[in-house]
Amino acid sequence: LSLKVTFPFFFIYCYSYQSVIEMRQTPTPTTPTTPTKVTTTKRMPTTTGGNSVDRVLIVYIVFLVTVGFSAFAYSGFASKAKTAVIVSSICALLLFIPYFIAKNGKDIGGAYTAIGFIFVYIGMFAWRGTKSWGNPDKKHLVIVLAILIIGSLFAMLALISVISAKKNVIKNQ
């Protein structure tokens, strides 16, 4: 289970780090060789396939659903474990709100909204984990919730780094 779930963490980190690197690359201005007036406009660097907030949110949504289905499969598709799929799917569906905010040109607003959702998710996962901590029958649930908390922290850090990169680009314009 740990190898299956560790890969999404690595994927979130690499994908969001690539987006931040693309954001921080600025075009180098050229110096004119003749004393003519040259006007240069600073453009915000573009990323392929949408902005970075979109990327981080899509990867996090896929991560939530993947961990939910993995937990359901790990339990042997028991009827009690359907909650893992339901909760992770509802959390993923709610993340489409900040995704569409970011998609409509409000990148930083979408990122801040997503960070708010992630804070709620971390609290919810931690609360449920503390309820299951002492029960040896629910040891797998505590592990899955810990994985969800760690993945949520990675997604939050990725969004914070995207926000700082976007603010630096705006400040340098």
PDB file of C-alpha atoms in Angstrom:
ATOM      1  CA  LEU A   1       0.000   0.000   0.000  1.00  0.00           C
ATOM      2  CA  SER A   2       2.786   2.438   0.834  1.00  0.00           C
ATOM      3  CA  LEU A   3       4.439   2.123  -2.579  1.00  0.00           C
ATOM      4  CA  LYS A   4       1.119   2.566  -4.358  1.00  0.00           C
ATOM      5  CA  VAL A   5       0.328   5.715  -2.425  1.00  0.00           C
ATOM      6  CA  THR A   6       3.838   7.199  -2.310  1.00  0.00           C
ATOM      7  CA  PHE A   7       3.901   7.688  -6.069  1.00  0.00           C
ATOM      8  CA  PRO A   8       1.115  10.323  -6.074  1.00  0.00           C
ATOM      9  CA  PHE A   9       3.089  12.390  -3.516  1.00  0.00           C
ATOM     10  CA  PHE A  10       6.112  12.344  -5.761  1.00  0.00           C
ATOM     11  CA  PHE A  11       3.923  13.172  -8.765  1.00  0.00           C
ATOM     12  CA  ILE A  12       2.339  16.175  -6.985  1.00  0.00           C
ATOM     13  CA  TYR A  13       5.759  17.476  -5.969  1.00  0.00           C
ATOM     14  CA  CYS A  14       7.369  17.093  -9.403  1.00  0.00           C
ATOM     15  CA  TYR A  15       4.411  18.467 -11.327  1.00  0.00           C
ATOM     16  CA  SER A  16       3.984  21.516  -9.124  1.00  0.00           C
ATOM     17  CA  TYR A  17       7.750  22.152  -8.937  1.00  0.00           C
ATOM     18  CA  GLN A  18       7.907  22.147 -12.735  1.00  0.00           C
ATOM     19  CA  SER A  19       5.122  24.740 -12.807  1.00  0.00           C
ATOM     20  CA  VAL A  20       6.920  26.981 -10.319  1.00  0.00           C
ATOM     21  CA  ILE A  21      10.161  26.776 -12.297  1.00  0.00           C
ATOM     22  CA  GLU A  22       8.290  27.766 -15.456  1.00  0.00           C
ATOM     23  CA  MET A  23       6.725  30.701 -13.603  1.00  0.00           C
ATOM     24  CA  ARG A  24      10.056  32.004 -12.318  1.00  0.00           C
ATOM     25  CA  GLN A  25      11.735  32.029 -15.712  1.00  0.00           C
ATOM     26  CA  THR A  26      11.583  35.558 -17.025  1.00  0.00           C
ATOM     27  CA  PRO A  27      12.591  36.677 -20.483  1.00  0.00           C
ATOM     28  CA  THR A  28      15.934  38.445 -20.590  1.00  0.00           C
ATOM     29  CA  PRO A  29      15.738  41.972 -22.001  1.00  0.00           C
ATOM     30  CA  THR A  30      17.982  42.735 -24.934  1.00  0.00           C
ATOM     31  CA  THR A  31      20.036  45.907 -25.069  1.00  0.00           C
ATOM     32  CA  PRO A  32      19.716  47.914 -28.275  1.00  0.00           C
ATOM     33  CA  THR A  33      22.859  48.445 -30.319  1.00  0.00           C
ATOM     34  CA  THR A  34      21.671  51.746 -31.759  1.00  0.00           C
ATOM     35  CA  PRO A  35      20.593  54.706 -29.654  1.00  0.00           C
ATOM     36  CA  THR A  36      16.980  54.429 -30.789  1.00  0.00           C
ATOM     37  CA  LYS A  37      14.075  54.325 -28.430  1.00  0.00           C
ATOM     38  CA  VAL A  38      13.151  50.737 -27.765  1.00  0.00           C
ATOM     39  CA  THR A  39      10.027  49.852 -25.876  1.00  0.00           C
ATOM     40  CA  THR A  40       9.893  46.483 -24.233  1.00  0.00           C
ATOM     41  CA  THR A  41       6.904  45.050 -22.523  1.00  0.00           C
ATOM     42  CA  LYS A  42       7.226  42.529 -19.769  1.00  0.00           C
ATOM     43  CA  ARG A  43       5.006  39.569 -20.251  1.00  0.00           C
ATOM     44  CA  MET A  44       3.939  37.100 -17.643  1.00  0.00           C
ATOM     45  CA  PRO A  45       5.537  33.760 -18.494  1.00  0.00           C
ATOM     46  CA  THR A  46       3.039  31.269 -19.739  1.00  0.00           C
ATOM     47  CA  THR A  47       2.890  27.630 -18.860  1.00  0.00           C
ATOM     48  CA  THR A  48       1.810  24.971 -21.238  1.00  0.00           C
ATOM     49  CA  GLY A  49      -1.541  23.425 -20.568  1.00  0.00           C
ATOM     50  CA  GLY A  50      -3.038  26.102 -18.323  1.00  0.00           C
ATOM     51  CA  ASN A  51      -1.818  27.893 -15.278  1.00  0.00           C
ATOM     52  CA  SER A  52      -0.059  26.315 -12.322  1.00  0.00           C
ATOM     53  CA  VAL A  53      -3.014  26.511  -9.935  1.00  0.00           C
ATOM     54  CA  ASP A  54      -5.050  24.405 -12.355  1.00  0.00           C
ATOM     55  CA  ARG A  55      -2.297  21.820 -12.515  1.00  0.00           C
ATOM     56  CA  VAL A  56      -1.857  21.523  -8.767  1.00  0.00           C
ATOM     57  CA  LEU A  57      -5.604  21.238  -8.195  1.00  0.00           C
ATOM     58  CA  ILE A  58      -6.096  18.568 -10.855  1.00  0.00           C
ATOM     59  CA  VAL A  59      -3.216  16.515  -9.470  1.00  0.00           C
ATOM     60  CA  TYR A  60      -4.605  16.874  -5.931  1.00  0.00           C
ATOM     61  CA  ILE A  61      -8.099  15.872  -7.080  1.00  0.00           C
ATOM     62  CA  VAL A  62      -6.679  12.766  -8.768  1.00  0.00           C
ATOM     63  CA  PHE A  63      -4.661  12.041  -5.621  1.00  0.00           C
ATOM     64  CA  LEU A  64      -7.744  12.200  -3.372  1.00  0.00           C
ATOM     65  CA  VAL A  65      -9.767   9.877  -5.582  1.00  0.00           C
ATOM     66  CA  THR A  66      -6.829   7.476  -6.032  1.00  0.00           C
ATOM     67  CA  VAL A  67      -6.220   7.185  -2.308  1.00  0.00           C
ATOM     68  CA  GLY A  68      -9.947   6.693  -1.672  1.00  0.00           C
ATOM     69  CA  PHE A  69     -10.207   3.874  -4.177  1.00  0.00           C
ATOM     70  CA  SER A  70      -6.913   2.360  -2.969  1.00  0.00           C
ATOM     71  CA  ALA A  71      -8.205   2.301   0.607  1.00  0.00           C
ATOM     72  CA  PHE A  72     -11.433   0.685  -0.563  1.00  0.00           C
ATOM     73  CA  ALA A  73      -9.488  -1.953  -2.512  1.00  0.00           C
ATOM     74  CA  TYR A  74      -7.061  -2.512   0.384  1.00  0.00           C
ATOM     75  CA  SER A  75      -9.971  -3.327   2.686  1.00  0.00           C
ATOM     76  CA  GLY A  76     -11.101  -6.053   0.306  1.00  0.00           C
ATOM     77  CA  PHE A  77     -14.021  -3.988  -1.023  1.00  0.00           C
ATOM     78  CA  ALA A  78     -15.822  -4.290   2.298  1.00  0.00           C
ATOM     79  CA  SER A  79     -19.126  -2.460   2.543  1.00  0.00           C
ATOM     80  CA  LYS A  80     -17.886  -0.462   5.558  1.00  0.00           C
ATOM     81  CA  ALA A  81     -15.003   0.910   3.493  1.00  0.00           C
ATOM     82  CA  LYS A  82     -17.249   2.629   0.950  1.00  0.00           C
ATOM     83  CA  THR A  83     -16.912   5.715   3.118  1.00  0.00           C
ATOM     84  CA  ALA A  84     -13.322   6.139   1.898  1.00  0.00           C
ATOM     85  CA  VAL A  85     -14.498   6.410  -1.695  1.00  0.00           C
ATOM     86  CA  ILE A  86     -17.460   8.644  -0.829  1.00  0.00           C
ATOM     87  CA  VAL A  87     -15.516  11.103   1.346  1.00  0.00           C
ATOM     88  CA  SER A  88     -12.550  11.382  -1.002  1.00  0.00           C
ATOM     89  CA  SER A  89     -14.844  11.828  -4.025  1.00  0.00           C
ATOM     90  CA  ILE A  90     -16.894  14.553  -2.304  1.00  0.00           C
ATOM     91  CA  CYS A  91     -13.687  16.342  -1.248  1.00  0.00           C
ATOM     92  CA  ALA A  92     -12.454  16.101  -4.835  1.00  0.00           C
ATOM     93  CA  LEU A  93     -15.754  17.422  -6.223  1.00  0.00           C
ATOM     94  CA  LEU A  94     -15.654  20.403  -3.862  1.00  0.00           C
ATOM     95  CA  LEU A  95     -12.187  21.258  -5.158  1.00  0.00           C
ATOM     96  CA  PHE A  96     -13.674  21.997  -8.560  1.00  0.00           C
ATOM     97  CA  ILE A  97     -14.967  25.276  -7.069  1.00  0.00           C
ATOM     98  CA  PRO A  98     -11.449  26.758  -6.686  1.00  0.00           C
ATOM     99  CA  TYR A  99     -10.440  25.060  -9.939  1.00  0.00           C
ATOM    100  CA  PHE A 100     -13.092  26.973 -11.888  1.00  0.00           C
ATOM    101  CA  ILE A 101     -12.232  30.180 -10.028  1.00  0.00           C
ATOM    102  CA  ALA A 102      -8.614  29.752 -11.132  1.00  0.00           C
ATOM    103  CA  LYS A 103      -9.662  28.711 -14.634  1.00  0.00           C
ATOM    104  CA  ASN A 104     -11.646  31.943 -15.094  1.00  0.00           C
ATOM    105  CA  GLY A 105      -8.557  34.098 -14.676  1.00  0.00           C
ATOM    106  CA  LYS A 106      -8.485  34.526 -10.900  1.00  0.00           C
ATOM    107  CA  ASP A 107      -5.442  32.347 -10.225  1.00  0.00           C
ATOM    108  CA  ILE A 108      -4.537  33.710  -6.814  1.00  0.00           C
ATOM    109  CA  GLY A 109      -8.164  33.758  -5.655  1.00  0.00           C
ATOM    110  CA  GLY A 110      -8.588  30.144  -6.704  1.00  0.00           C
ATOM    111  CA  ALA A 111      -5.386  29.191  -4.908  1.00  0.00           C
ATOM    112  CA  TYR A 112      -6.461  30.901  -1.683  1.00  0.00           C
ATOM    113  CA  THR A 113      -9.875  29.216  -1.901  1.00  0.00           C
ATOM    114  CA  ALA A 114      -8.197  25.839  -2.424  1.00  0.00           C
ATOM    115  CA  ILE A 115      -5.915  26.427   0.560  1.00  0.00           C
ATOM    116  CA  GLY A 116      -9.017  27.100   2.661  1.00  0.00           C
ATOM    117  CA  PHE A 117     -10.587  23.828   1.510  1.00  0.00           C
ATOM    118  CA  ILE A 118      -7.346  21.962   2.213  1.00  0.00           C
ATOM    119  CA  PHE A 119      -7.206  23.371   5.766  1.00  0.00           C
ATOM    120  CA  VAL A 120     -10.704  21.986   6.335  1.00  0.00           C
ATOM    121  CA  TYR A 121      -9.720  18.623   4.838  1.00  0.00           C
ATOM    122  CA  ILE A 122      -6.619  18.352   7.024  1.00  0.00           C
ATOM    123  CA  GLY A 123      -8.714  19.086  10.105  1.00  0.00           C
ATOM    124  CA  MET A 124     -11.340  16.553   9.065  1.00  0.00           C
ATOM    125  CA  PHE A 125      -8.760  13.844   8.322  1.00  0.00           C
ATOM    126  CA  ALA A 126      -6.916  14.519  11.595  1.00  0.00           C
ATOM    127  CA  TRP A 127     -10.138  14.450  13.619  1.00  0.00           C
ATOM    128  CA  ARG A 128     -11.174  11.123  12.096  1.00  0.00           C
ATOM    129  CA  GLY A 129      -7.683   9.724  12.622  1.00  0.00           C
ATOM    130  CA  THR A 130      -7.679  10.580  16.319  1.00  0.00           C
ATOM    131  CA  LYS A 131     -11.033   8.843  16.727  1.00  0.00           C
ATOM    132  CA  SER A 132      -9.604   5.662  15.184  1.00  0.00           C
ATOM    133  CA  TRP A 133      -6.161   5.809  16.780  1.00  0.00           C
ATOM    134  CA  GLY A 134      -6.687   3.404  19.698  1.00  0.00           C
ATOM    135  CA  ASN A 135      -8.722   0.810  17.798  1.00  0.00           C
ATOM    136  CA  PRO A 136      -6.482  -1.979  16.397  1.00  0.00           C
ATOM    137  CA  ASP A 137      -9.186  -2.935  13.888  1.00  0.00           C
ATOM    138  CA  LYS A 138      -8.905   0.479  12.256  1.00  0.00           C
ATOM    139  CA  LYS A 139      -5.134   0.657  11.956  1.00  0.00           C
ATOM    140  CA  HIS A 140      -5.394   0.762   8.143  1.00  0.00           C
ATOM    141  CA  LEU A 141      -7.764   3.733   8.404  1.00  0.00           C
ATOM    142  CA  VAL A 142      -5.229   5.693  10.458  1.00  0.00           C
ATOM    143  CA  ILE A 143      -2.554   4.965   7.845  1.00  0.00           C
ATOM    144  CA  VAL A 144      -4.807   6.071   4.985  1.00  0.00           C
ATOM    145  CA  LEU A 145      -5.762   9.265   6.838  1.00  0.00           C
ATOM    146  CA  ALA A 146      -2.087  10.006   7.546  1.00  0.00           C
ATOM    147  CA  ILE A 147      -1.355   9.589   3.835  1.00  0.00           C
ATOM    148  CA  LEU A 148      -4.215  11.971   3.011  1.00  0.00           C
ATOM    149  CA  ILE A 149      -2.903  14.533   5.506  1.00  0.00           C
ATOM    150  CA  ILE A 150       0.635  14.352   4.087  1.00  0.00           C
ATOM    151  CA  GLY A 151      -0.668  14.653   0.510  1.00  0.00           C
ATOM    152  CA  SER A 152      -2.824  17.614   1.526  1.00  0.00           C
ATOM    153  CA  LEU A 153       0.193  19.328   3.059  1.00  0.00           C
ATOM    154  CA  PHE A 154       2.155  18.778  -0.156  1.00  0.00           C
ATOM    155  CA  ALA A 155      -0.693  20.262  -2.197  1.00  0.00           C
ATOM    156  CA  MET A 156      -0.920  23.252   0.147  1.00  0.00           C
ATOM    157  CA  LEU A 157       2.822  23.888  -0.089  1.00  0.00           C
ATOM    158  CA  ALA A 158       2.643  23.623  -3.870  1.00  0.00           C
ATOM    159  CA  LEU A 159      -0.175  26.188  -3.968  1.00  0.00           C
ATOM    160  CA  ILE A 160       1.721  28.532  -1.645  1.00  0.00           C
ATOM    161  CA  SER A 161       4.800  28.320  -3.871  1.00  0.00           C
ATOM    162  CA  VAL A 162       2.652  29.044  -6.952  1.00  0.00           C
ATOM    163  CA  ILE A 163       1.154  32.092  -5.217  1.00  0.00           C
ATOM    164  CA  SER A 164       4.603  33.426  -4.266  1.00  0.00           C
ATOM    165  CA  ALA A 165       5.895  32.865  -7.800  1.00  0.00           C
ATOM    166  CA  LYS A 166       2.914  34.681  -9.318  1.00  0.00           C
ATOM    167  CA  LYS A 167       3.311  37.579  -6.881  1.00  0.00           C
ATOM    168  CA  ASN A 168       7.017  37.845  -7.739  1.00  0.00           C
ATOM    169  CA  VAL A 169       6.198  37.935 -11.458  1.00  0.00           C
ATOM    170  CA  ILE A 170       3.562  40.626 -10.905  1.00  0.00           C
ATOM    171  CA  LYS A 171       5.925  42.624  -8.685  1.00  0.00           C
ATOM    172  CA  ASN A 172       8.676  42.521 -11.314  1.00  0.00           C
ATOM    173  CA  GLN A 173       6.461  43.846 -14.068  1.00  0.00           C
TER     174      GLN A 173
END
